[in-house]
Coordinates of C-alpha atoms in Angstrom, one line a residue:
M1 CA 0.0 0.0 0.0
P2 CA 1.2 3.6 -0.4
S3 CA 3.3 4.7 2.6
L4 CA 1.1 6.6 5.0
A5 CA 4.2 8.0 6.7
P6 CA 5.8 10.6 4.4
A7 CA 9.4 10.5 3.3
V8 CA 11.9 12.2 5.6
D9 CA 12.7 14.9 3.1
A10 CA 9.1 15.7 2.2
P11 CA 8.3 19.4 2.7
C12 CA 5.4 18.6 4.9
S13 CA 7.1 15.7 6.7
T14 CA 5.7 14.4 10.0
R15 CA 5.6 11.0 11.6
L16 CA 2.5 10.7 13.8
A17 CA 1.5 14.3 14.0
P18 CA -1.6 15.0 11.9
L19 CA -0.9 16.1 8.3
S20 CA -2.8 19.0 6.7
L21 CA -5.4 17.4 4.5
L22 CA -4.1 19.1 1.4
C23 CA -0.5 18.0 2.0
A24 CA -1.6 14.4 2.8
L25 CA -3.8 14.0 -0.2
A26 CA -1.0 15.4 -2.4
L27 CA 1.3 12.6 -1.2
L28 CA -1.3 10.0 -2.1
A29 CA -2.6 11.6 -5.3
T30 CA -3.1 9.8 -8.6
P31 CA -4.7 11.3 -11.7
R32 CA -8.0 9.4 -11.4
A33 CA -9.5 7.1 -8.8
D34 CA -9.9 4.3 -11.4
A35 CA -6.3 4.7 -12.5
V36 CA -4.8 3.5 -9.2
D37 CA -2.3 0.7 -9.7
T38 CA -3.6 -1.8 -7.1
R39 CA -0.2 -3.5 -7.0
S40 CA 1.1 -0.3 -5.4
L41 CA -1.3 -0.9 -2.5
L42 CA 0.8 -3.8 -1.3
P43 CA 4.1 -3.8 0.7
P44 CA 7.2 -4.4 -1.4
E45 CA 7.6 -7.9 -2.7
R46 CA 10.3 -10.1 -1.2
P47 CA 12.1 -12.3 -3.7
W48 CA 11.9 -16.1 -3.3
H49 CA 13.5 -19.1 -4.9
G50 CA 13.0 -22.7 -3.8
R51 CA 13.6 -26.3 -4.9
S52 CA 9.9 -26.6 -5.8
E53 CA 10.5 -24.3 -8.8
S54 CA 11.8 -27.5 -10.6
L55 CA 8.2 -28.6 -10.7
I56 CA 7.4 -25.9 -13.3
A57 CA 7.0 -27.3 -16.8
A58 CA 9.2 -26.0 -19.6
A59 CA 7.5 -23.3 -21.8
D60 CA 7.6 -25.7 -24.8
S61 CA 6.0 -28.6 -23.0
P62 CA 2.8 -29.8 -24.6
W63 CA 1.2 -30.0 -21.1
V64 CA 2.3 -26.6 -19.7
T65 CA -0.6 -25.3 -17.7
P66 CA -2.2 -21.9 -18.5
A67 CA -0.8 -20.4 -15.3
E68 CA 2.7 -21.7 -16.0
R69 CA 2.5 -20.4 -19.6
S70 CA 1.7 -16.9 -18.2
G71 CA 4.7 -17.0 -15.8
F72 CA 2.1 -17.3 -13.0
S73 CA 0.8 -13.8 -13.8
S74 CA -2.7 -15.0 -14.6
T75 CA -5.1 -17.9 -13.9
P76 CA -7.4 -19.5 -16.5
R77 CA -11.2 -18.9 -16.6
Y78 CA -13.7 -21.7 -16.1
A79 CA -14.0 -22.7 -19.7
Q80 CA -10.3 -22.7 -20.3
T81 CA -9.6 -24.7 -17.1
R82 CA -12.2 -27.3 -18.1
A83 CA -10.9 -27.6 -21.7
W84 CA -7.3 -28.1 -20.5
L85 CA -8.4 -30.8 -18.1
E86 CA -10.6 -32.5 -20.6
A87 CA -7.6 -32.7 -23.0
L88 CA -5.4 -34.1 -20.2
V89 CA -8.1 -36.7 -19.2
A90 CA -8.4 -37.8 -22.9
A91 CA -4.6 -38.4 -22.9
S92 CA -4.4 -40.6 -19.8
P93 CA -6.3 -43.7 -18.7
L94 CA -5.6 -42.7 -15.0
L95 CA -7.9 -39.7 -15.1
T96 CA -11.7 -39.3 -15.4
L97 CA -13.7 -36.1 -15.3
E98 CA -17.1 -36.2 -13.7
T99 CA -19.8 -33.7 -12.8
F100 CA -21.5 -33.6 -9.4
G101 CA -24.0 -30.7 -9.6
R102 CA -24.8 -27.3 -11.1
S103 CA -24.2 -23.9 -9.7
A104 CA -26.9 -21.3 -9.1
Q105 CA -26.3 -19.9 -12.6
G106 CA -26.3 -23.3 -14.2
R107 CA -22.6 -24.0 -14.6
E108 CA -21.5 -27.6 -14.1
L109 CA -19.5 -28.5 -11.1
F110 CA -16.9 -31.0 -11.9
Y111 CA -13.9 -32.9 -10.5
V112 CA -11.1 -35.0 -11.8
R113 CA -10.5 -38.4 -10.3
A114 CA -7.0 -39.8 -10.6
S115 CA -7.0 -43.6 -9.9
Q116 CA -5.3 -46.8 -11.1
G117 CA -8.6 -48.6 -10.7
G118 CA -8.9 -52.0 -9.2
D119 CA -10.0 -52.5 -5.6
P120 CA -11.4 -49.4 -3.8
K121 CA -8.6 -47.3 -2.2
P122 CA -8.7 -44.5 0.4
V123 CA -9.5 -41.1 -1.2
V124 CA -7.9 -37.7 -0.8
L125 CA -10.5 -35.1 -1.7
A126 CA -9.1 -31.6 -2.3
Q127 CA -11.1 -28.6 -3.4
A128 CA -10.0 -25.2 -4.6
G129 CA -12.0 -22.0 -5.2
I130 CA -14.6 -22.3 -2.5
H131 CA -13.5 -18.7 -2.3
A132 CA -12.9 -18.1 -6.0
G133 CA -10.6 -15.1 -5.3
E134 CA -8.2 -17.5 -3.5
I135 CA -7.5 -19.7 -6.5
D136 CA -3.9 -20.9 -5.9
G137 CA -5.1 -24.5 -5.3
K138 CA -6.7 -24.7 -8.8
D139 CA -3.4 -24.1 -10.6
A140 CA -1.4 -26.3 -8.2
G141 CA -3.9 -29.2 -8.8
L142 CA -3.6 -28.9 -12.6
M143 CA 0.1 -29.2 -12.3
L144 CA -0.1 -32.2 -10.0
L145 CA -2.7 -34.0 -12.2
R146 CA -0.4 -33.4 -15.2
D147 CA 2.6 -34.9 -13.5
I148 CA 0.5 -37.9 -12.3
A149 CA -0.9 -38.5 -15.8
V150 CA 2.1 -37.9 -18.1
G151 CA 5.0 -36.8 -15.8
G152 CA 6.1 -40.0 -14.2
K153 CA 4.2 -39.6 -10.8
S154 CA 1.6 -42.3 -11.3
T155 CA 3.0 -44.2 -8.4
L156 CA 1.3 -41.6 -6.1
L157 CA -1.8 -43.6 -6.9
D158 CA -0.5 -47.0 -5.9
Q159 CA -2.4 -46.9 -2.5
V160 CA -4.7 -43.9 -2.8
D161 CA -7.1 -42.2 -5.2
F162 CA -7.0 -38.4 -5.7
V163 CA -10.2 -36.5 -6.3
F164 CA -9.7 -32.9 -7.2
V165 CA -12.4 -30.1 -7.5
P166 CA -10.6 -27.3 -9.3
I167 CA -13.3 -24.7 -8.8
L168 CA -16.2 -25.0 -6.3
N169 CA -17.5 -21.4 -6.5
V170 CA -17.7 -21.5 -10.3
D171 CA -20.1 -18.5 -10.6
G172 CA -17.9 -16.3 -8.3
H173 CA -14.9 -17.5 -10.3
E174 CA -16.3 -15.8 -13.4
Q175 CA -17.2 -12.6 -11.6
T176 CA -14.2 -10.2 -12.0
G177 CA -13.7 -6.5 -11.4
P178 CA -11.0 -3.9 -11.0
L179 CA -10.5 -4.4 -7.2
I180 CA -11.3 -8.1 -7.0
G181 CA -8.1 -9.8 -5.9
A182 CA -6.3 -6.4 -5.3
A183 CA -5.3 -7.5 -1.7
L184 CA -3.4 -10.5 -3.1
R185 CA -0.1 -10.6 -5.0
G186 CA -1.6 -12.1 -8.1
P187 CA -3.0 -13.6 -10.2
L188 CA -4.7 -11.3 -12.7
D189 CA -8.4 -12.0 -13.3
A190 CA -9.1 -13.8 -10.0
G191 CA -12.7 -14.2 -9.2
S192 CA -14.9 -13.2 -6.3
N193 CA -14.8 -15.0 -2.9
T194 CA -18.6 -15.0 -2.6
T195 CA -21.2 -16.1 -5.1
P196 CA -22.9 -13.5 -7.2
R197 CA -25.7 -13.5 -4.6
G198 CA -23.1 -12.6 -1.9
I199 CA -23.2 -16.0 -0.2
N200 CA -20.0 -17.3 1.4
L201 CA -20.0 -21.0 0.6
N202 CA -17.7 -21.7 3.6
R203 CA -20.4 -20.6 6.0
D204 CA -23.1 -22.8 4.4
Y205 CA -22.2 -26.4 5.2
T206 CA -25.1 -27.0 7.6
N207 CA -27.7 -24.7 6.1
L208 CA -27.1 -25.8 2.5
E209 CA -28.6 -22.7 1.1
T210 CA -26.6 -23.0 -2.2
P211 CA -26.5 -25.8 -4.8
E212 CA -22.7 -25.6 -4.7
T213 CA -22.5 -26.5 -1.0
R214 CA -25.2 -29.1 -1.3
A215 CA -23.1 -30.7 -4.1
I216 CA -19.8 -30.8 -2.2
V217 CA -21.6 -32.1 1.0
G218 CA -23.1 -34.8 -1.2
L219 CA -19.7 -35.7 -2.6
L220 CA -18.2 -35.8 0.9
H221 CA -20.8 -38.4 2.0
T222 CA -20.4 -40.4 -1.2
L223 CA -16.6 -40.6 -1.1
D224 CA -16.1 -40.5 2.7
P225 CA -12.5 -39.5 2.1
A226 CA -9.5 -40.4 4.3
L227 CA -8.5 -36.8 4.0
Y228 CA -10.3 -33.6 3.0
I229 CA -8.3 -30.5 2.0
D230 CA -9.8 -27.1 1.5
L231 CA -7.4 -24.7 -0.3
H232 CA -7.5 -20.9 0.5
V233 CA -5.4 -17.8 0.7
S234 CA -5.2 -15.8 4.0
G235 CA -5.9 -12.2 4.5
G236 CA -4.6 -10.1 7.4
L237 CA -1.1 -9.5 8.6
D238 CA 2.3 -9.6 6.8
M239 CA 4.6 -12.3 7.9
Q240 CA 7.5 -14.5 6.8
Y241 CA 5.6 -17.7 6.3
D242 CA 4.3 -18.5 2.8
I243 CA 1.9 -21.4 3.5
T244 CA -0.1 -22.1 6.6
F245 CA -2.7 -24.8 7.5
T246 CA -4.9 -25.7 10.3
Y247 CA -7.7 -28.0 11.5
A248 CA -11.1 -27.5 13.2
G249 CA -10.6 -25.7 16.4
W250 CA -6.9 -25.5 15.6
G251 CA -6.9 -29.1 16.7
T252 CA -7.0 -28.1 20.3
Y253 CA -10.8 -27.9 20.4
A254 CA -11.7 -30.5 17.8
R255 CA -14.8 -32.7 18.5
S256 CA -13.4 -35.8 16.8
R257 CA -10.4 -36.4 18.9
A258 CA -8.9 -39.5 17.2
T259 CA -8.7 -37.9 13.8
A260 CA -7.6 -34.6 15.3
D261 CA -4.7 -36.4 17.0
W262 CA -3.6 -37.9 13.7
L263 CA -3.7 -34.5 12.1
Q264 CA -1.6 -32.9 14.9
Q265 CA 0.8 -35.8 15.5
R266 CA 1.4 -37.0 11.9
Y267 CA 0.1 -34.6 9.3
T268 CA 1.6 -31.4 10.7
S269 CA 5.2 -32.7 11.0
V270 CA 5.2 -34.8 7.8
V271 CA 3.8 -32.1 5.5
S272 CA 5.8 -29.3 7.2
Q273 CA 9.0 -31.3 6.5
A274 CA 8.1 -31.8 2.9
L275 CA 7.5 -28.0 2.5
D276 CA 10.7 -27.1 4.3
A277 CA 12.7 -29.4 2.0
Q278 CA 11.3 -27.7 -1.1
G279 CA 12.1 -24.1 0.1
H280 CA 8.8 -23.1 1.7
F281 CA 8.1 -21.8 5.1
P282 CA 5.0 -23.4 6.8
T283 CA 3.3 -22.9 10.1
I284 CA -0.1 -23.3 11.7
Y285 CA -2.5 -20.7 10.4
P286 CA -2.3 -17.5 12.5
S287 CA -5.7 -16.1 13.3
L288 CA -5.2 -12.9 15.2
I289 CA -7.2 -11.7 18.2
D290 CA -7.1 -8.2 16.7
E291 CA -6.2 -7.6 13.0
D292 CA -5.3 -4.1 13.8
E293 CA -2.8 -5.1 16.5
P294 CA -0.5 -7.8 14.9
R295 CA 1.1 -8.7 18.2
S296 CA -2.2 -9.1 20.0
G297 CA -2.0 -12.8 20.1
L298 CA -3.2 -15.9 18.1
R299 CA -6.8 -17.1 18.5
Y300 CA -7.4 -20.8 19.0
A301 CA -11.1 -21.3 19.2
P302 CA -13.8 -24.0 18.8
E303 CA -15.5 -24.3 15.5
G304 CA -19.0 -25.2 14.4
P305 CA -20.1 -27.3 11.4
R306 CA -21.0 -24.4 9.1
Y307 CA -17.3 -24.3 7.9
S308 CA -15.6 -27.0 5.8
T309 CA -13.2 -27.9 8.6
G310 CA -15.9 -27.9 11.3
Y311 CA -18.2 -30.0 9.1
G312 CA -15.5 -32.6 8.5
D313 CA -14.7 -32.6 12.3
F314 CA -18.3 -33.3 13.2
L315 CA -18.4 -36.2 10.8
G316 CA -15.1 -37.7 11.8
I317 CA -13.3 -36.9 8.5
P318 CA -9.7 -35.6 8.8
T319 CA -10.0 -32.1 7.3
V320 CA -7.3 -29.5 6.6
L321 CA -7.7 -25.8 5.9
V322 CA -4.8 -24.5 3.8
E323 CA -4.2 -20.7 3.9
N324 CA -1.4 -19.4 1.6
H325 CA 0.0 -16.0 2.5
R326 CA -1.6 -13.4 0.2
L327 CA 1.5 -11.2 0.0
K328 CA 3.8 -13.9 -1.4
P329 CA 4.2 -14.2 -5.2
Y330 CA 1.6 -16.3 -6.9
R331 CA 4.3 -18.6 -8.3
Q332 CA 5.5 -19.3 -4.7
R333 CA 2.0 -19.9 -3.4
V334 CA 1.0 -22.3 -6.2
L335 CA 4.1 -24.3 -5.7
G336 CA 3.5 -24.5 -2.0
D337 CA 0.1 -26.0 -2.6
Y338 CA 1.6 -28.5 -5.1
V339 CA 4.1 -29.7 -2.5
L340 CA 1.4 -30.0 0.2
L341 CA -1.0 -32.0 -2.0
E342 CA 1.7 -34.4 -3.1
A343 CA 2.9 -34.9 0.5
S344 CA -0.7 -35.5 1.6
L345 CA -1.1 -38.2 -1.0
K346 CA 2.0 -40.0 0.1
L347 CA 1.1 -39.7 3.8
V348 CA -2.4 -41.1 3.4
A349 CA -1.0 -44.0 1.4
Q350 CA 1.3 -44.8 4.4
D351 CA -1.3 -44.1 7.1
A352 CA -4.5 -45.4 5.6
A353 CA -5.1 -48.1 8.2
R354 CA -4.4 -45.6 11.0
I355 CA -6.8 -43.0 9.6
A356 CA -9.5 -45.6 9.1
Q357 CA -9.1 -46.7 12.7
A358 CA -9.3 -43.1 14.0
K359 CA -12.5 -42.5 12.0
R360 CA -14.1 -45.6 13.4
R361 CA -13.2 -44.5 17.0
D362 CA -14.7 -41.0 16.5
R363 CA -17.9 -42.3 14.9
G364 CA -18.3 -44.8 17.6
A365 CA -17.9 -42.3 20.4
R366 CA -20.9 -41.3 22.3
P367 CA -20.2 -38.3 24.4
D368 CA -22.8 -37.2 27.0
T369 CA -22.8 -33.5 26.1
L370 CA -22.1 -31.2 23.2
M371 CA -20.5 -27.8 23.7
V372 CA -22.7 -25.3 21.8
K373 CA -21.3 -21.9 23.1
W374 CA -17.9 -20.6 24.1
A375 CA -16.1 -17.5 25.1
R376 CA -12.6 -16.2 25.2
A377 CA -10.5 -17.5 28.2
D378 CA -9.3 -15.0 30.8
A379 CA -5.6 -16.0 30.5
P380 CA -3.5 -17.2 27.5
I381 CA -3.2 -21.0 27.2
G382 CA 0.4 -20.8 25.9
Q383 CA 2.8 -18.8 23.7
V384 CA 4.7 -19.3 20.5
Q385 CA 7.6 -17.8 18.6
F386 CA 6.2 -16.2 15.5
K387 CA 8.2 -15.0 12.4
G388 CA 6.6 -11.6 11.8
V389 CA 7.4 -8.5 9.8
S390 CA 8.0 -5.0 11.2
Y391 CA 5.4 -2.3 11.0
T392 CA 4.8 1.2 12.0
R393 CA 1.8 3.6 11.9
G394 CA 1.0 6.7 9.9
I395 CA -1.8 9.1 10.2
S396 CA -4.3 8.6 7.4
P397 CA -6.1 11.6 5.9
V398 CA -9.1 9.4 5.4
T399 CA -9.6 8.0 8.9
G400 CA -7.6 10.6 10.8
K401 CA -6.1 7.8 12.8
P402 CA -2.7 6.1 12.9
E403 CA -3.0 3.2 10.4
L404 CA -0.8 0.1 9.9
V405 CA 2.2 0.4 7.5
W406 CA 4.2 -2.7 6.9
E407 CA 7.9 -2.1 6.7
G408 CA 9.1 -5.5 5.6
K409 CA 11.9 -6.2 8.1
Q410 CA 12.0 -9.7 9.5
Q411 CA 11.3 -10.0 13.2
T412 CA 10.6 -12.8 15.7
W413 CA 7.7 -12.1 18.2
T414 CA 6.6 -14.0 21.2
M415 CA 2.9 -14.3 20.7
P416 CA 0.4 -15.4 23.3
I417 CA -2.1 -18.1 22.3
I418 CA -5.6 -17.0 23.3
G419 CA -7.9 -19.9 24.0
Y420 CA -11.6 -20.3 24.6
Q421 CA -13.7 -22.0 27.2
Q422 CA -17.1 -23.6 27.2
T423 CA -20.0 -21.4 28.3
E424 CA -22.9 -23.7 27.5
A425 CA -23.4 -27.4 26.6
V426 CA -26.4 -29.5 25.9
R427 CA -26.9 -33.1 27.1
Y428 CA -27.9 -35.6 24.4
P429 CA -31.4 -37.0 24.6
R430 CA -32.3 -40.5 23.5
A431 CA -33.9 -39.1 20.4
W432 CA -35.3 -35.9 18.8
W433 CA -38.8 -35.9 17.4
I434 CA -39.5 -33.6 14.5
Q435 CA -43.2 -32.8 14.2
P436 CA -45.0 -33.3 10.9
G437 CA -45.1 -30.4 8.4
N438 CA -41.3 -30.0 8.3
E439 CA -40.4 -31.9 5.2
D440 CA -37.7 -29.3 4.3
I441 CA -35.9 -30.1 7.5
L442 CA -36.1 -33.8 6.8
A443 CA -34.7 -33.2 3.4
L444 CA -31.8 -31.4 5.0
L445 CA -31.2 -34.3 7.4
D446 CA -31.1 -36.6 4.3
A447 CA -28.5 -34.4 2.7
H448 CA -26.4 -34.6 5.8
G449 CA -26.7 -38.4 6.2
I450 CA -28.6 -38.1 9.5
A451 CA -30.8 -41.1 10.0
Y452 CA -34.4 -41.0 11.2
E453 CA -37.5 -43.1 11.1
R454 CA -41.1 -42.1 10.5
V455 CA -43.5 -43.2 13.3
A456 CA -47.1 -43.7 12.4
Q457 CA -48.5 -44.0 15.9
P458 CA -46.0 -42.7 18.5
A459 CA -46.3 -44.0 22.0
E460 CA -46.7 -41.9 25.1
L461 CA -43.3 -40.7 26.1
S462 CA -41.4 -38.5 28.6
L463 CA -40.5 -35.5 26.5
E464 CA -38.8 -32.2 26.8
R465 CA -40.3 -29.2 25.1
Y466 CA -38.5 -26.0 24.2
R467 CA -40.0 -22.5 24.4
I468 CA -38.3 -19.7 22.5
L469 CA -38.9 -16.4 24.3
R470 CA -38.9 -13.0 22.7
E471 CA -37.3 -11.2 25.5
A472 CA -34.8 -8.3 25.0
G473 CA -31.3 -9.2 24.2
P474 CA -30.2 -12.7 23.0
R475 CA -33.0 -15.2 22.3
S476 CA -33.9 -17.0 25.5
V477 CA -34.7 -20.7 25.5
Q478 CA -36.7 -22.4 28.3
T479 CA -37.6 -26.1 28.6
D480 CA -40.4 -27.9 30.4
R481 CA -41.1 -31.7 30.8
I482 CA -44.3 -33.2 29.6
T483 CA -45.7 -36.7 29.3
A484 CA -47.3 -37.0 25.8
H485 CA -46.9 -38.5 22.4
P486 CA -45.6 -36.7 19.3
D487 CA -48.0 -36.3 16.5
A488 CA -48.6 -39.2 14.1
G489 CA -46.2 -39.2 11.3
A490 CA -43.4 -37.4 13.3
A491 CA -39.8 -38.3 12.5
R492 CA -37.6 -39.8 15.3
V493 CA -33.9 -39.0 15.1
L494 CA -32.0 -41.3 17.4
S495 CA -28.9 -39.8 19.0
D496 CA -27.1 -43.2 18.9
Q497 CA -25.7 -42.8 15.4
P498 CA -22.4 -41.7 13.8
A499 CA -23.9 -38.2 12.8
R500 CA -24.9 -37.6 16.5
M501 CA -22.9 -34.4 16.9
L502 CA -24.1 -32.9 13.6
A503 CA -27.7 -33.7 14.5
A504 CA -27.4 -32.0 17.9
A505 CA -25.7 -29.0 16.4
M506 CA -28.6 -28.6 14.0
L507 CA -31.6 -29.5 16.2
E508 CA -30.6 -28.0 19.5
P509 CA -31.8 -24.4 19.6
R510 CA -29.0 -23.2 21.9
S511 CA -26.4 -24.2 19.3
S512 CA -24.8 -21.4 17.3
D513 CA -25.1 -23.5 14.2
S514 CA -28.7 -24.6 14.8
L515 CA -31.5 -24.5 12.3
L516 CA -33.1 -21.9 14.6
A517 CA -30.0 -19.7 14.3
D518 CA -30.2 -20.1 10.5
G519 CA -33.7 -18.9 10.4
R520 CA -35.4 -22.2 9.6
F521 CA -37.9 -22.1 12.4
R522 CA -39.3 -18.6 12.2
N523 CA -42.5 -19.8 13.9
A524 CA -40.6 -21.1 16.9
S525 CA -41.3 -18.1 19.1
A526 CA -44.6 -17.2 20.8
P527 CA -46.7 -15.1 18.4
D528 CA -48.0 -11.6 19.0
S529 CA -50.7 -11.4 21.7
G530 CA -53.2 -9.7 19.4
L531 CA -53.3 -6.7 21.9
Y532 CA -51.5 -3.4 21.4
G533 CA -50.6 -0.3 23.4
P534 CA -52.5 0.3 26.6
D535 CA -54.8 -2.7 26.1
E536 CA -51.7 -5.0 26.2
V537 CA -50.4 -3.3 29.3
R538 CA -53.8 -3.6 31.1
F539 CA -54.0 -7.3 30.1
A540 CA -50.5 -8.0 31.5
E541 CA -51.4 -6.2 34.7
R542 CA -54.5 -8.4 35.2
M543 CA -52.4 -11.5 34.5
L544 CA -49.9 -10.5 37.1
A545 CA -52.6 -9.7 39.7
S546 CA -54.5 -13.0 39.2
D547 CA -51.6 -15.5 39.1
T548 CA -49.6 -15.8 42.3
T549 CA -47.0 -18.1 40.8
L550 CA -46.5 -15.8 37.8
R551 CA -46.2 -12.8 40.1
E552 CA -43.6 -14.4 42.4
A553 CA -41.5 -15.5 39.3
F554 CA -41.7 -11.9 37.9
E555 CA -40.7 -10.3 41.2
E556 CA -37.7 -12.8 41.4
K557 CA -36.5 -11.9 38.0
L558 CA -36.8 -8.2 38.7
S559 CA -34.7 -8.6 41.8
V560 CA -31.8 -10.4 40.1
D561 CA -31.8 -9.0 36.5
A562 CA -31.0 -5.3 36.4
R563 CA -31.2 -5.1 32.6
F564 CA -34.6 -6.7 32.6
R565 CA -35.8 -4.4 35.4
D566 CA -35.0 -1.4 33.3
D567 CA -36.4 -2.6 30.0
R568 CA -40.1 -1.9 29.6
K569 CA -40.6 -4.1 26.5
A570 CA -38.8 -7.0 28.0
R571 CA -41.0 -6.9 31.2
L572 CA -44.2 -6.7 29.1
A573 CA -43.1 -9.5 26.8
W574 CA -42.1 -11.7 29.7
I575 CA -45.7 -11.8 31.0
I576 CA -47.4 -11.9 27.6
E577 CA -45.3 -15.0 26.6
R578 CA -46.5 -16.8 29.7
S579 CA -50.2 -16.1 29.0
P580 CA -52.2 -19.2 28.0
Y581 CA -53.9 -17.0 25.3
A582 CA -50.5 -16.6 23.5
Q583 CA -49.8 -20.3 23.3
V584 CA -50.9 -21.0 19.7
R585 CA -50.1 -24.6 18.9
G586 CA -48.5 -23.9 15.5
W587 CA -46.0 -21.4 17.0
R588 CA -43.8 -23.8 19.0
Y589 CA -40.3 -25.1 18.5
P590 CA -41.1 -28.2 16.3
V591 CA -38.5 -30.5 17.8
L592 CA -39.1 -32.5 21.0
R593 CA -36.5 -34.3 23.0
E594 CA -37.1 -37.9 24.1
L595 CA -35.5 -38.3 27.5
A596 CA -33.6 -41.4 28.7
D597 CA -35.1 -43.5 31.4

């Protein structure tokens, strides 16, 4: 980015004192706003050379990829990518190209499978372009498939199959603009991270709002891979590392412990050694506590199933999130992904039995509770030496505040690791009952591989019923126990199944990834009373005067909850929601919990 601290010999030089607006704007001026060279927004490029450069095909090779041909200055569009892969597939019996869905705009989603055939083998599934502006993995995958097919690396398939999705967000991939990709050091013509409708596919793994996410979730369940790799590029701070990767909850807070242990104990060291040997500089992905304070600390937090990594964790699939560093040259980033993918194939071939055992252990586990909410811990859980880059601050004429300016000098920082702690958990019931009239929810369970059975005539059961209250502040959830039977035709979702955690995350209203949080159960709260203004107030007063139990509970809440005591609307809603006249049957949370004996 342009230096926000003016040069020493500038006539209006200052460091942190405010500049005159005219002087400051003169330092940053360009002829026209649309003429800004976006490359000048980035810190100076640091040169790099590594052994992995030997992976680049010669310019006259018949199978040079489009990115290689451009000197890694550009990336091919959807049609060019597919045409190149179709030609490669036609030239090799090891490769097949298959479609697995269509995007919202009608483009085919496709993958290439590299396999020697014969008996079923463990699968490594890698996807690029879920954020289409972070497209390094696509060009790395094309190079690796080329070398497997015609470059002498077919032995990578001796014990494993490789399934590669070059572009998941295909519509966003084709959406370009003058500032799209400006925060990355190449390539030209990168796409948009979100879909044209503005949806982030890597927040959609449970809700399945988009056809693209539905398709990749379906592929995950079909393949049940030994390893799932999601290839990205990081935003945020400048640093010395060129490639980073991590796992759900940074491994520390993973729900599937056996697969998380394999990732931490085997994957981290083996893949890091392979990257080191090829001239790359890997580390665990640094998520900052405060992006504006680079030395504030690294955030290690739990993760829900709305993300690719969280979804894999909830299903017991070892899942890796790769984040290349945006300020490294595109050539360097693509080669880092190539090395990581190749090392991953080799490691899964060696550890296939160990991975399968870890998956069985996780899917057979039956924890009593599921953590659904968490908060930052009061004290750091550790510290780490971090290879950072120096920075200063300069007053911006736009914000009037001291803004970050990266200087580029290599530094080593001692960074605290900031952990999180559980604030709420739910206990698993024997089963959940989904009342009739929620076919869309059952279709969603089908897509996620969550088993259930239809019950024509449910027996009388000990059940727990949720009430979603409309009090001020965060949505409040209350439960009461009843002895009743669900409606005929209800669906019974047993918690004793491999998808137990995912079912709980979706059906429990307190979960941050629940269907309620995603807006699926808009009728879950108590409806309006039908009374307004003074009439509603008079009604609430009569309720309070005539019901001793209600009055005592109200007075207790007033005595312990200062925020409630000072909130007129919350006080009124609290009483109205407890009125028998407000309990319309259709306006209830449609999931009941069957309790254990």
